[in-house]
Short mmCIF file of C-alpha atoms in Angstrom, two decimals:
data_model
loop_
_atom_site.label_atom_id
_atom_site.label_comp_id
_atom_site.label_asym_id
_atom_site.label_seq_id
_atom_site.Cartn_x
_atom_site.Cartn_y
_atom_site.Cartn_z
CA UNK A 138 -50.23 -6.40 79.79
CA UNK A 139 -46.42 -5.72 78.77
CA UNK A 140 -45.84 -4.42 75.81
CA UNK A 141 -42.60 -4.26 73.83
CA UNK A 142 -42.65 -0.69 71.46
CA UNK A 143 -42.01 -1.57 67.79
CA UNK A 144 -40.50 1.00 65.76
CA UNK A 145 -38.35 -0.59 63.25
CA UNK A 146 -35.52 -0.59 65.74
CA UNK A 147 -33.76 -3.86 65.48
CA UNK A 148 -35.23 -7.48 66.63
CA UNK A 149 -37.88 -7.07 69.04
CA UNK A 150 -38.52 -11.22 69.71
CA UNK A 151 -35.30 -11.60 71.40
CA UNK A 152 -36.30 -9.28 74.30
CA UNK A 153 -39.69 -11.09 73.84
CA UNK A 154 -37.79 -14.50 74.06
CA UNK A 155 -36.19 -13.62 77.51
CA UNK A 156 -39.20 -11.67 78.90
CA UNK A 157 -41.31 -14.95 78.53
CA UNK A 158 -38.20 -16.87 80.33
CA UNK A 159 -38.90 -15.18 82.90
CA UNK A 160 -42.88 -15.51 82.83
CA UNK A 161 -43.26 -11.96 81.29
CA UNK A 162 -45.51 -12.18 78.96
CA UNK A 163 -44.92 -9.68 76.57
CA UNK A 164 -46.97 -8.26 73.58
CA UNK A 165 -44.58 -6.63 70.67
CA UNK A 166 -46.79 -3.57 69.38
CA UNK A 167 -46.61 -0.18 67.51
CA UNK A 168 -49.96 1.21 68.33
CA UNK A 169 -49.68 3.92 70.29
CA UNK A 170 -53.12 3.68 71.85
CA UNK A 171 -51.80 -0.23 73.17
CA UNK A 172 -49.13 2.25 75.36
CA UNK A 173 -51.58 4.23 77.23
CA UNK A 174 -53.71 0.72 78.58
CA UNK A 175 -50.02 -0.88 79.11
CA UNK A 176 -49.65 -2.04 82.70
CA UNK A 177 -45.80 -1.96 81.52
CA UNK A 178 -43.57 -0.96 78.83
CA UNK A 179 -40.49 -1.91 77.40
CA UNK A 180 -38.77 0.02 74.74
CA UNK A 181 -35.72 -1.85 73.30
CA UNK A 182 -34.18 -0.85 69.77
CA UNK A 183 -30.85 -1.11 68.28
CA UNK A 184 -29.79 1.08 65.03
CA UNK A 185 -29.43 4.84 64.23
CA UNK A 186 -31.20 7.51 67.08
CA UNK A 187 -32.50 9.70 63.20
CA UNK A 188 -34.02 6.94 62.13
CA UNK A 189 -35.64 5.64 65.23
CA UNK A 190 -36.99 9.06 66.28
CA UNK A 191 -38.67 9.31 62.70
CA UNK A 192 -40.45 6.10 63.21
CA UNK A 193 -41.58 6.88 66.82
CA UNK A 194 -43.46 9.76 65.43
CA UNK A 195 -44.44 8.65 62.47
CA UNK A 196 -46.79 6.18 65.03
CA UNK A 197 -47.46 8.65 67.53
CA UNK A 198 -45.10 6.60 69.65
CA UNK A 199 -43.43 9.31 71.21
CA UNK A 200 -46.00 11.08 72.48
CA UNK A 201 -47.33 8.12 73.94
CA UNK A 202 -43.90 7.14 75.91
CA UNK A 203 -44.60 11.12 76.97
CA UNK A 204 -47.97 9.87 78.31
CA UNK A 205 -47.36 6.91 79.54
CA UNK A 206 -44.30 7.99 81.43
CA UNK A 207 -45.75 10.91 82.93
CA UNK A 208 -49.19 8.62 83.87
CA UNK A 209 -46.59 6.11 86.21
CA UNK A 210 -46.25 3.41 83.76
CA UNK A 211 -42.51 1.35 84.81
CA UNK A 212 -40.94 1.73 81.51
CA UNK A 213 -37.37 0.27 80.90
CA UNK A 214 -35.13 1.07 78.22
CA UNK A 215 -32.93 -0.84 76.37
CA UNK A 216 -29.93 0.42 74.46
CA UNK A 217 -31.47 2.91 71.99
CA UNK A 218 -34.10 2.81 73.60
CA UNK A 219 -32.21 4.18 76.72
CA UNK A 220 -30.04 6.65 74.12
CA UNK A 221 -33.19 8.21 72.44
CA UNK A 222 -34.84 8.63 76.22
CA UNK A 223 -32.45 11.88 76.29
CA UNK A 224 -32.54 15.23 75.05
CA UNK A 225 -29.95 14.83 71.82
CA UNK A 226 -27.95 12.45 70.00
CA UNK A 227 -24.68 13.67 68.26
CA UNK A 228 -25.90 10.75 65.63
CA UNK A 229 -27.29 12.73 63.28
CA UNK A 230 -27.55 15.85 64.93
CA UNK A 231 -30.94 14.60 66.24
CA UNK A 232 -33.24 15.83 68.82
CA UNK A 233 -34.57 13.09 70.84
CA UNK A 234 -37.81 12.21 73.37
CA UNK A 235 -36.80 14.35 76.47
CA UNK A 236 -37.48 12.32 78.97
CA UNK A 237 -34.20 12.64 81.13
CA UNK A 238 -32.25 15.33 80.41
CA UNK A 239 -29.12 15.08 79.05
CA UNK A 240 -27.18 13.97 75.47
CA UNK A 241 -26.14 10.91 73.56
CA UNK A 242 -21.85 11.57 72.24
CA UNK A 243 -19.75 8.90 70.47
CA UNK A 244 -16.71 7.48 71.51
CA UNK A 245 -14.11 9.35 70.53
CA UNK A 246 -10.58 7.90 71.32
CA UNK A 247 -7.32 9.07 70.25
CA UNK A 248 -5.72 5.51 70.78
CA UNK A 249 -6.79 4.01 66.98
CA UNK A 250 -6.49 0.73 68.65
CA UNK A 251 -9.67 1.11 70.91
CA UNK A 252 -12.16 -0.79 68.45
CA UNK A 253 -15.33 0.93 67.99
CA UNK A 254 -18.32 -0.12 68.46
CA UNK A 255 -17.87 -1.04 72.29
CA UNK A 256 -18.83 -4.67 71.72
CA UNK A 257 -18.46 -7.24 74.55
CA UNK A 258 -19.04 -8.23 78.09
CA UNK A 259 -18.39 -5.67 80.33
CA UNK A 260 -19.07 -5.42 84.27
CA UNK A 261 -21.45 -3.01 85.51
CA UNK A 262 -21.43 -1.33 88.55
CA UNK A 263 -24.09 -0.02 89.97
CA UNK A 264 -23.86 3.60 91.78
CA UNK A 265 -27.24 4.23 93.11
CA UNK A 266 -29.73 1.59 93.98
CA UNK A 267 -32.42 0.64 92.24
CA UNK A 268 -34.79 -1.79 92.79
CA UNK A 269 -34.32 -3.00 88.84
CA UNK A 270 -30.93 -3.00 89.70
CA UNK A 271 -31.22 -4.73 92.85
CA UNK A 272 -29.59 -7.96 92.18
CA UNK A 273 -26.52 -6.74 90.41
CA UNK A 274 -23.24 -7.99 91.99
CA UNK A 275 -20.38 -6.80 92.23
CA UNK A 276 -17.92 -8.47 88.74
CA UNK A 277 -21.91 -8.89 87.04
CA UNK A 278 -21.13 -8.47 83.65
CA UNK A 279 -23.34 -7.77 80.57
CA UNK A 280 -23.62 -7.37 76.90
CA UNK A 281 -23.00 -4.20 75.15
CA UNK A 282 -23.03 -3.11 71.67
CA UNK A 283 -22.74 0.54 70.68
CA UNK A 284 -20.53 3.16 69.89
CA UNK A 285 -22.33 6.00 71.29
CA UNK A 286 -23.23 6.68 74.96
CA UNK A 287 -25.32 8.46 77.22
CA UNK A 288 -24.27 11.76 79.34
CA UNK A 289 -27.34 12.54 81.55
CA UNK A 290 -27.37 15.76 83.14
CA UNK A 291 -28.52 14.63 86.51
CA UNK A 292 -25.68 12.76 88.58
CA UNK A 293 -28.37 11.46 90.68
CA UNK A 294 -30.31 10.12 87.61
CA UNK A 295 -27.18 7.81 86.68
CA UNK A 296 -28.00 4.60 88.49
CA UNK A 297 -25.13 2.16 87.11
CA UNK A 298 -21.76 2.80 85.47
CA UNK A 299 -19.52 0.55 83.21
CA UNK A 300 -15.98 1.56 81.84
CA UNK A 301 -14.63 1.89 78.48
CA UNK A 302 -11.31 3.78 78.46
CA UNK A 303 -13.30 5.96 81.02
CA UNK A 304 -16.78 5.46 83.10
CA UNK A 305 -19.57 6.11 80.97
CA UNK A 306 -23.59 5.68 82.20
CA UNK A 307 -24.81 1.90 81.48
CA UNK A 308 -28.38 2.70 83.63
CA UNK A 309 -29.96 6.16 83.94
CA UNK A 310 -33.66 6.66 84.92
CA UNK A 311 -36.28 9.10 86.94
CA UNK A 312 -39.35 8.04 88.62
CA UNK A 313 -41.04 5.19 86.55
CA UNK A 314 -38.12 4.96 83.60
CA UNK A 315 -35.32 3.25 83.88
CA UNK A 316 -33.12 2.89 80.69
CA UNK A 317 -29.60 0.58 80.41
CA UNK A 318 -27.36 0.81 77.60
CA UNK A 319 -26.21 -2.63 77.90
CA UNK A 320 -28.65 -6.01 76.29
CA UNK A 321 -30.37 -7.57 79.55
CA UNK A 322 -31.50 -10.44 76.98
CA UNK A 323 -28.53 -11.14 75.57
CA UNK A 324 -26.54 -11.29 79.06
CA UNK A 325 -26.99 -14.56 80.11
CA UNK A 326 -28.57 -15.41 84.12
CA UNK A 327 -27.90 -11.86 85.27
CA UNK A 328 -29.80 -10.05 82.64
CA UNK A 329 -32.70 -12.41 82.64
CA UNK A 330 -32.73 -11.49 86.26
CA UNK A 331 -32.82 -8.14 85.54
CA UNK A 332 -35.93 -8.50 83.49
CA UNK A 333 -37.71 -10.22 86.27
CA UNK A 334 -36.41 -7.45 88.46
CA UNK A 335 -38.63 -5.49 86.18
CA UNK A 336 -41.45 -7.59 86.17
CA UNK A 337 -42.01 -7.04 89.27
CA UNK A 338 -41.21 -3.45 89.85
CA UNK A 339 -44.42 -1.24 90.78
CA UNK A 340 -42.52 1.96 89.32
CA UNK A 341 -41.19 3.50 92.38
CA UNK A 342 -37.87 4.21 93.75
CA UNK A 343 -36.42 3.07 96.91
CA UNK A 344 -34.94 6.11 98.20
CA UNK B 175 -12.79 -3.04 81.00
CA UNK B 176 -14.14 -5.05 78.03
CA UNK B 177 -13.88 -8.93 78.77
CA UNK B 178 -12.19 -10.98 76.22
CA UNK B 179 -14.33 -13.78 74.74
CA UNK B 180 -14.80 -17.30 73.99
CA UNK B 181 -17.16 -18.08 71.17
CA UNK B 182 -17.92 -21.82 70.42
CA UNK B 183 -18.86 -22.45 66.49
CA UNK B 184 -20.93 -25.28 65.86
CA UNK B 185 -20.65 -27.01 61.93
CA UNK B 186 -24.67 -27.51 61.37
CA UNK B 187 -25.41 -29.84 59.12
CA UNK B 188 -28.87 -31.17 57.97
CA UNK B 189 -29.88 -29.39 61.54
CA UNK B 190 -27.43 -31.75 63.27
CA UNK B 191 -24.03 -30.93 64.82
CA UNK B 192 -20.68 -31.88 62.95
CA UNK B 193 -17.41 -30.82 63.20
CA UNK B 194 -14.77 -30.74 60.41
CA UNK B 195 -11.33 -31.33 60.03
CA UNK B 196 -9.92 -29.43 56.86
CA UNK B 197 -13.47 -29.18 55.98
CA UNK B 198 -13.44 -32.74 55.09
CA UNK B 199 -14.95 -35.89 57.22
CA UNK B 200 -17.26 -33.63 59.09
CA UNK B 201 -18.88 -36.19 61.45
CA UNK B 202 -21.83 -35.90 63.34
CA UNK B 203 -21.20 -35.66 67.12
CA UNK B 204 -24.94 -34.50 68.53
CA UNK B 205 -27.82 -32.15 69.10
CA UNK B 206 -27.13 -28.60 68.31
CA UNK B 207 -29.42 -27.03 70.77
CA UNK B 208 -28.42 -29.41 73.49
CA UNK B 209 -24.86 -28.41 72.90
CA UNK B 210 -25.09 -24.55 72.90
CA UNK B 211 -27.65 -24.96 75.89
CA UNK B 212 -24.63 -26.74 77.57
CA UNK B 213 -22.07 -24.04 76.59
CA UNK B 214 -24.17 -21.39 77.78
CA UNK B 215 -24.49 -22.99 81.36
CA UNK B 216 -21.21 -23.05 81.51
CA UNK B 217 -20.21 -19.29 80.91
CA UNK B 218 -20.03 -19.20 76.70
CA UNK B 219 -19.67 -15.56 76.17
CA UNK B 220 -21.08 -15.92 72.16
CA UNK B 221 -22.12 -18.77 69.98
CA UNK B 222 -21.89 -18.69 66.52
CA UNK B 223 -23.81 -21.78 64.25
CA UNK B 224 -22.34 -22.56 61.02
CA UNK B 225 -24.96 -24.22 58.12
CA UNK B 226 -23.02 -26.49 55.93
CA UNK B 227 -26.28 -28.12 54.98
CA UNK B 228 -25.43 -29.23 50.96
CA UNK B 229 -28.65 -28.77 49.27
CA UNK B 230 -30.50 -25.80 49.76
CA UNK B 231 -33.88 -27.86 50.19
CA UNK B 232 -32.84 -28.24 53.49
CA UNK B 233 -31.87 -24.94 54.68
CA UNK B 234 -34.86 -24.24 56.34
CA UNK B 235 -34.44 -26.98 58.88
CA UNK B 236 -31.72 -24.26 60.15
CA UNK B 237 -34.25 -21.62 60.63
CA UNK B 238 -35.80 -24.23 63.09
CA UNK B 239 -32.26 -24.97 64.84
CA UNK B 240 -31.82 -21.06 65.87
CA UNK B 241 -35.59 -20.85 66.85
CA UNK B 242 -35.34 -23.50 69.37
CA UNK B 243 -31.97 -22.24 71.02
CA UNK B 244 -32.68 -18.94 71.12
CA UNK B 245 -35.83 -19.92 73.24
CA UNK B 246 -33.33 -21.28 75.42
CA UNK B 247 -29.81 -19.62 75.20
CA UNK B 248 -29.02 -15.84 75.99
CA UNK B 249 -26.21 -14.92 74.70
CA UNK B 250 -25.41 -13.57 71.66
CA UNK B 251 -26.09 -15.98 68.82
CA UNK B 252 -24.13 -15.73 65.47
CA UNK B 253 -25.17 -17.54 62.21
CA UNK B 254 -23.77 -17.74 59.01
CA UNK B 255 -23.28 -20.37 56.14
CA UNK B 256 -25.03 -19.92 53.14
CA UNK B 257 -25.96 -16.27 53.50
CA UNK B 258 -26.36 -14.95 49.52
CA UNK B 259 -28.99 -12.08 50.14
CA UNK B 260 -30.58 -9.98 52.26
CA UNK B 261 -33.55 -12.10 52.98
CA UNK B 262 -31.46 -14.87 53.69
CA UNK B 263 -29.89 -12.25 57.18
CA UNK B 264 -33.85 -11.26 57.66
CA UNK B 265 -35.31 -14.60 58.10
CA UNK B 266 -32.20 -15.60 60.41
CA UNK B 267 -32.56 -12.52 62.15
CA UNK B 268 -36.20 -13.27 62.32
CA UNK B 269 -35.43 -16.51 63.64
CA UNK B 270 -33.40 -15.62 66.87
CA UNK B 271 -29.89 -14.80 65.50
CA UNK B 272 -28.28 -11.45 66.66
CA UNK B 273 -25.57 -11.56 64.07
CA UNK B 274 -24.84 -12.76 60.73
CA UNK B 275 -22.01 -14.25 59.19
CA UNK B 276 -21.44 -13.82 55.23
CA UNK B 277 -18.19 -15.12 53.83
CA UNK B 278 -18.01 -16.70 50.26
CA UNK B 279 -21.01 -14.54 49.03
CA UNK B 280 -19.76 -11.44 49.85
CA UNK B 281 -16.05 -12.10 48.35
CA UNK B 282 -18.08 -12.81 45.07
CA UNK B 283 -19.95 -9.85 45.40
CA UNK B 284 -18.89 -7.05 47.96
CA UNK B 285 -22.12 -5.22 47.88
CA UNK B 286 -23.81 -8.06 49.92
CA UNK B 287 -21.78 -6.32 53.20
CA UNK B 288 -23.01 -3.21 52.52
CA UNK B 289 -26.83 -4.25 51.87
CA UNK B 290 -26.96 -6.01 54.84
CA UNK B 291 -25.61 -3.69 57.16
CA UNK B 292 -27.80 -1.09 55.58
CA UNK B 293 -31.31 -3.66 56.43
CA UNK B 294 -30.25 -5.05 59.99
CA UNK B 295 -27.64 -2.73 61.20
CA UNK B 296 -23.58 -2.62 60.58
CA UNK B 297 -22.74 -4.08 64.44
CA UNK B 298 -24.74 -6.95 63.59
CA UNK B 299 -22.99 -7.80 60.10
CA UNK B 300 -19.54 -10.44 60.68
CA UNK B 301 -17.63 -10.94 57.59
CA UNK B 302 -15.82 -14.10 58.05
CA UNK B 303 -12.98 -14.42 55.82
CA UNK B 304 -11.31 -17.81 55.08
CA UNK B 305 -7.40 -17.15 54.31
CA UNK B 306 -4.11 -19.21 53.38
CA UNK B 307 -0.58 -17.96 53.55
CA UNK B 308 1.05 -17.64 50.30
CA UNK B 309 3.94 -16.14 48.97
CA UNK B 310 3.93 -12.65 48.81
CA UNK B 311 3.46 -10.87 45.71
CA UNK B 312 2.53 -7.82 43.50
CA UNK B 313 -1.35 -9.12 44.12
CA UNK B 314 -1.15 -10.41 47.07
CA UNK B 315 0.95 -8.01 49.34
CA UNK B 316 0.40 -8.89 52.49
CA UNK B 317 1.34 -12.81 51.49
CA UNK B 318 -1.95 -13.91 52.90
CA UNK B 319 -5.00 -15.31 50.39
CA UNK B 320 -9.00 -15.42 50.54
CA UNK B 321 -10.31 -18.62 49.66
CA UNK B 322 -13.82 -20.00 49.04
CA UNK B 323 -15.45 -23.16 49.60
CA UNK B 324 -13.76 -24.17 52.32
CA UNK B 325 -10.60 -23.32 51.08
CA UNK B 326 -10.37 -25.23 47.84
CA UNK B 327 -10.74 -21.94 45.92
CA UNK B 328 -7.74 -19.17 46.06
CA UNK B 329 -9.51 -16.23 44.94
CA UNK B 330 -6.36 -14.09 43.82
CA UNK B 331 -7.37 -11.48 46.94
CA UNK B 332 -5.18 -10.16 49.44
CA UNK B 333 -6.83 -10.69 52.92
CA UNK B 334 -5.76 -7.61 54.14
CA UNK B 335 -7.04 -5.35 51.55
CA UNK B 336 -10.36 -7.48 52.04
CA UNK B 337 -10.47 -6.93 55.78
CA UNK B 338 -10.14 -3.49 55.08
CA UNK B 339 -12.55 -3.33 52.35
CA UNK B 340 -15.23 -5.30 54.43
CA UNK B 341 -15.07 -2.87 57.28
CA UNK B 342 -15.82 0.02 54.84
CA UNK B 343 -18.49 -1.83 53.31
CA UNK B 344 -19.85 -2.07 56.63
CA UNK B 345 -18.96 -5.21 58.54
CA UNK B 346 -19.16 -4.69 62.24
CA UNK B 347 -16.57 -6.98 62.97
CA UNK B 348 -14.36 -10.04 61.23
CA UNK B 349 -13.37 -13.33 61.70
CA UNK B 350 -9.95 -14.53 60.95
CA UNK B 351 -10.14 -17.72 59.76
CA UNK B 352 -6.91 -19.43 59.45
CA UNK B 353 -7.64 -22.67 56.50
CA UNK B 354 -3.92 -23.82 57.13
CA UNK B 355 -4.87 -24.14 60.94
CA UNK B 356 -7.94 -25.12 60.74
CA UNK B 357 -8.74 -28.86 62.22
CA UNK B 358 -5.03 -28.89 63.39
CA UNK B 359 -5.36 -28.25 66.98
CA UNK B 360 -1.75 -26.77 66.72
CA UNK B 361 -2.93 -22.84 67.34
CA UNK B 362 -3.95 -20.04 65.65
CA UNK B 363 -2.26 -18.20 62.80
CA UNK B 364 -1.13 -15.77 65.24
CA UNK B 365 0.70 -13.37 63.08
CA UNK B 366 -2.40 -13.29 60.16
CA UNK B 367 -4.48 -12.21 63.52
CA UNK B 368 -2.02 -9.38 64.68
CA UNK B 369 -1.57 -7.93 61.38
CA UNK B 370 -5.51 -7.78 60.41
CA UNK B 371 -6.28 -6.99 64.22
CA UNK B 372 -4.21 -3.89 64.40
CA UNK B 373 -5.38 -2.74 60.80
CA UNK B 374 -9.12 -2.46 61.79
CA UNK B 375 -11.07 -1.05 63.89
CA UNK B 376 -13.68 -3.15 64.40
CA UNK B 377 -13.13 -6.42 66.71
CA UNK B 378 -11.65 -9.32 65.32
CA UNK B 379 -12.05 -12.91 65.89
CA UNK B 380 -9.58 -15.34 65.88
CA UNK B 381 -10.74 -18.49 64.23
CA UNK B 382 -8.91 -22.09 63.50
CA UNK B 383 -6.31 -24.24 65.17
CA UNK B 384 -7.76 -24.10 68.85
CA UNK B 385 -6.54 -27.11 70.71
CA UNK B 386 -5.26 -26.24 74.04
CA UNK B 387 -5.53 -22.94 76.82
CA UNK B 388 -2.25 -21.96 75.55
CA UNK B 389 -3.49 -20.93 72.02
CA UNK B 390 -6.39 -19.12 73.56
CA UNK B 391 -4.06 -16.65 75.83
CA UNK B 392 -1.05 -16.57 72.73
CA UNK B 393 -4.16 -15.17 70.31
CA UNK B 394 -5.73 -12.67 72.55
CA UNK B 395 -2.54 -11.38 73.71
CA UNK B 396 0.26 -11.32 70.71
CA UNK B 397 -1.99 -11.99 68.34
CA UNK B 398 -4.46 -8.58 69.64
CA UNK B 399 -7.43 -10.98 68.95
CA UNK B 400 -11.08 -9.44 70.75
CA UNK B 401 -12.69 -13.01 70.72
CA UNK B 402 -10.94 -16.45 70.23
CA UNK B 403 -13.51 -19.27 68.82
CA UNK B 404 -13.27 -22.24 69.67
CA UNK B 405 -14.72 -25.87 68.25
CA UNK B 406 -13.20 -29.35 68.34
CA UNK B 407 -11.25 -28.73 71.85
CA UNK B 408 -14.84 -28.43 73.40
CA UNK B 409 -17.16 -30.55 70.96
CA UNK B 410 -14.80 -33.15 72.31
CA UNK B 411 -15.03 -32.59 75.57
CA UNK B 412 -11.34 -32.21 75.68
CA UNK B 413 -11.83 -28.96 77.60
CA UNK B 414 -14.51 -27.25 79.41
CA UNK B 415 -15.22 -23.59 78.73
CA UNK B 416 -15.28 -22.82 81.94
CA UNK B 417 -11.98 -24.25 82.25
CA UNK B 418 -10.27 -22.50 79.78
CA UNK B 419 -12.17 -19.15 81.16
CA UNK B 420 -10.66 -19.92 84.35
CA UNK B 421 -7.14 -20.39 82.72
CA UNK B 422 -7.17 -17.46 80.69
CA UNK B 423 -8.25 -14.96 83.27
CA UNK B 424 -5.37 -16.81 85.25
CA UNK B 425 -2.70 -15.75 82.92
CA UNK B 426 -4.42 -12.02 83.35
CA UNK B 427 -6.66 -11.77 80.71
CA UNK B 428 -9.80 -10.00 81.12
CA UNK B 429 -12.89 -12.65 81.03
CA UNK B 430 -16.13 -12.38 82.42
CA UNK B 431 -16.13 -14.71 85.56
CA UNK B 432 -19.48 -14.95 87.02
CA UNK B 433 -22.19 -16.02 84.73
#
């Protein structure tokens, strides 16, 4: 069973949507006890990393990702989902799930012209393989909507770039979690791909 | 590098396609979710769905519209039309739409940006602004006017100072919607675009007088435009959007290619 992790983080049936495109069947849940008998997880979520955080533990869903990410579970994160998967978020000051380390920074640009949020097709570029990741061409491009970004501390954790004035990390991941900052349901062909990627991903790497 | 993009709008009404011309003798020209299904195949970057279904009985027939292509269609899907209340953008949302559109509603009453944004997040909030070029005056500075229904009401606003207003309320991006170009097929208001594009600093979309390539590429390069939407020029099968994706990343303009 797949389940997608509700925490009043944005709409949950789109990823559902394009996981059963794919023939994912996917279950959308808050109960953190569904997480631990999960045979895989997605954790999407859109909105503020403060507010999210406070609903993950008002469920118990953050210890749970702990568990079920530390028990092999593939997990993949989408957007928040990705950003909260860090140590800290400059959004609100807030201290986040841990499970990569690293932080979450805005953009900042000096040129007032650069529009904030980051909203748009943009190519991604993968710079370490992973099987999720695996059918990414070069010129793929996918949807992004966000104004804050993740700076893992691990170069080798950073699995796919994009650019926005300068590279920033659109995939970052370790062992059985792989998070992207970008909307695989929203991305037309290559994201749906992406989510069967994951469908049929035992977890592992391929290095 | 952030891809420039083309967003089809399709006029909804009664759950079936039309397309107006000066907002008047909007005829019916097919099935929505056929249509967007089509776009989509053929590299649409963004759809947006416009409900100008009359009586309100009906507007749940829309709900129904934006279930059945977002079953089908993933990209990011825009809806707007009729949007007077929060639970109005929830049962959209609920319904497969990414973003919402609010236009009249919110020029009545401002607050509407700011309560939405607050229940379904300010990058998913579009305030779509409908605008005529007057003369300029002590109200109206910037010598361009919001209007309402569909342009038959001036509303004594300057569009600039709304813009502005709209992204501090909360609006996570705008659409420029040119009423004088609108249906003409002669090209966007390309100086309205400019002027609203380079006071914000949230992405704008250029909206009304599409007819050929050439406006696309004049809008997202003079006129600083983030997204140029598009209607008649493909609902007519005038133009492909791959075609016009293909022309505009000709003339060097960032597009995603490979969908």
């Amino acid at each position: 069973m797949t389940i997608i992790v509700d925490y009043d983080a944005g709409n949950l049936k789109s990823v559902q949507r394009a996981c059963d495109y794919v023939g994912l069947s996917a279950t959308i849940s808050n109960d953190a006890a569904s997480l631990a008998h999960a045979d895989r997880i997605i954790f999407p979520g859109v909105g503020a990393a403060g507010s999210a955080m406070k609903s993950l533990r008002a469920n118990g869903l953050d210890k749970a990702l702990l568990h079920a990410f530390a028990s092999g579970t593939p997990i993949l994160g989408i957007c928040l989902g990705l950003q909260v998967s860090l140590d800290w978020s400059e959004e609100h000051d807030t201290k986040t799930l841990s499970l990569l380390p690293g932080e979450v920074v805005r953009f900042d640009f000096s040129d007032r012209s650069v529009k904030i949020p980051h909203m748009g097709w943009n190519e991604v570029k993968v710079v370490r393989p992973h099987p999720v990741l695996s059918s990414i061409r070069q010129g793929d491009e996918f949807y992004f909507v966000h104004a804050y970004y993740p700076r893992p501390s691990i170069p080798e954790q950073v699995f796919a770039e994009a650019s926005y004035q300068h590279a920033f990390c659109a995939a970052a991941g370790s062992k059985n979690y792989l998070g992207v900052q970008f909307h695989p349901e929203k991305s037309g062909r290559v994201g749906l791909k992406l989510l069967s990627d994951f469908a049929s991903w035992d977890g592992s790497h391929a290095e | 590098m952030l891809s420039k993009r083309i967003i089809a709008c399709l006029d909804v009404r009664d759950g079936k396609l039309a397309k107006s011309v000066k907002f008047v003798n909007t005829r019916d020209i097919g099935d929505p979710v056929e249509k967007a299904r089509e776009y989509y195949l053929d590299g649409l970057d963004e759809l947006v769905f416009y409900d100008i279904t009359a009586s309100s009985d009906k507007r749940n027939i829309m709900l129904g519209v934006v279930e059945a292509v977002a079953e089908q269609v993933f990209i990011p899907l825009s809806v707007g039309g009729g949007v007077r209340a929060v639970q109005d953008a929830t049962d959209l949302r609920l319904a497969g739409a990414e973003k919402i559109n609010v236009n009249s509603a919110a020029v009545k009453r401002p607050a509407l940006i700011a309560e939405c944004a607050e229940a379904i997040g300010t990058q998913n909030i579009v305030l779509s602004m409908d605008i005529i070029k007057v003369s300029a005056s002590e109200l109206i500075p910037s010598g361009y006017e919001i209007v309402i229904n569909g342009g038959r009401t001036p509303m004594g606003m300057d569009a600039l100072a709304w813009a502005l207003q709209g992204e501090h309320l909360g609006a996570g991006e705008l659409v420029v919607n040119s009423i004088d170009a609108d249906g003409t097929r002669e090209g966007y208001e390309i100086e309205l675009t400019r002027m609203i594009s380079e006071a914000v600093r949230i992405p704008v979309i250029a909206s009304g007088g599409a007819g050929l390539p050439e406006h696309l590429a004049a809008v997202l390069k003079e006129g600083k435009a983030d997204a140029a939407l598009v209607a008649s020029m493909v609902h007519f099968g005038d133009y492909k959007v791959s075609e016009l994706k293909r022309y505009l990343h000709g003339q060097q303009i960032k597009m995603r290619m490979s969908w």
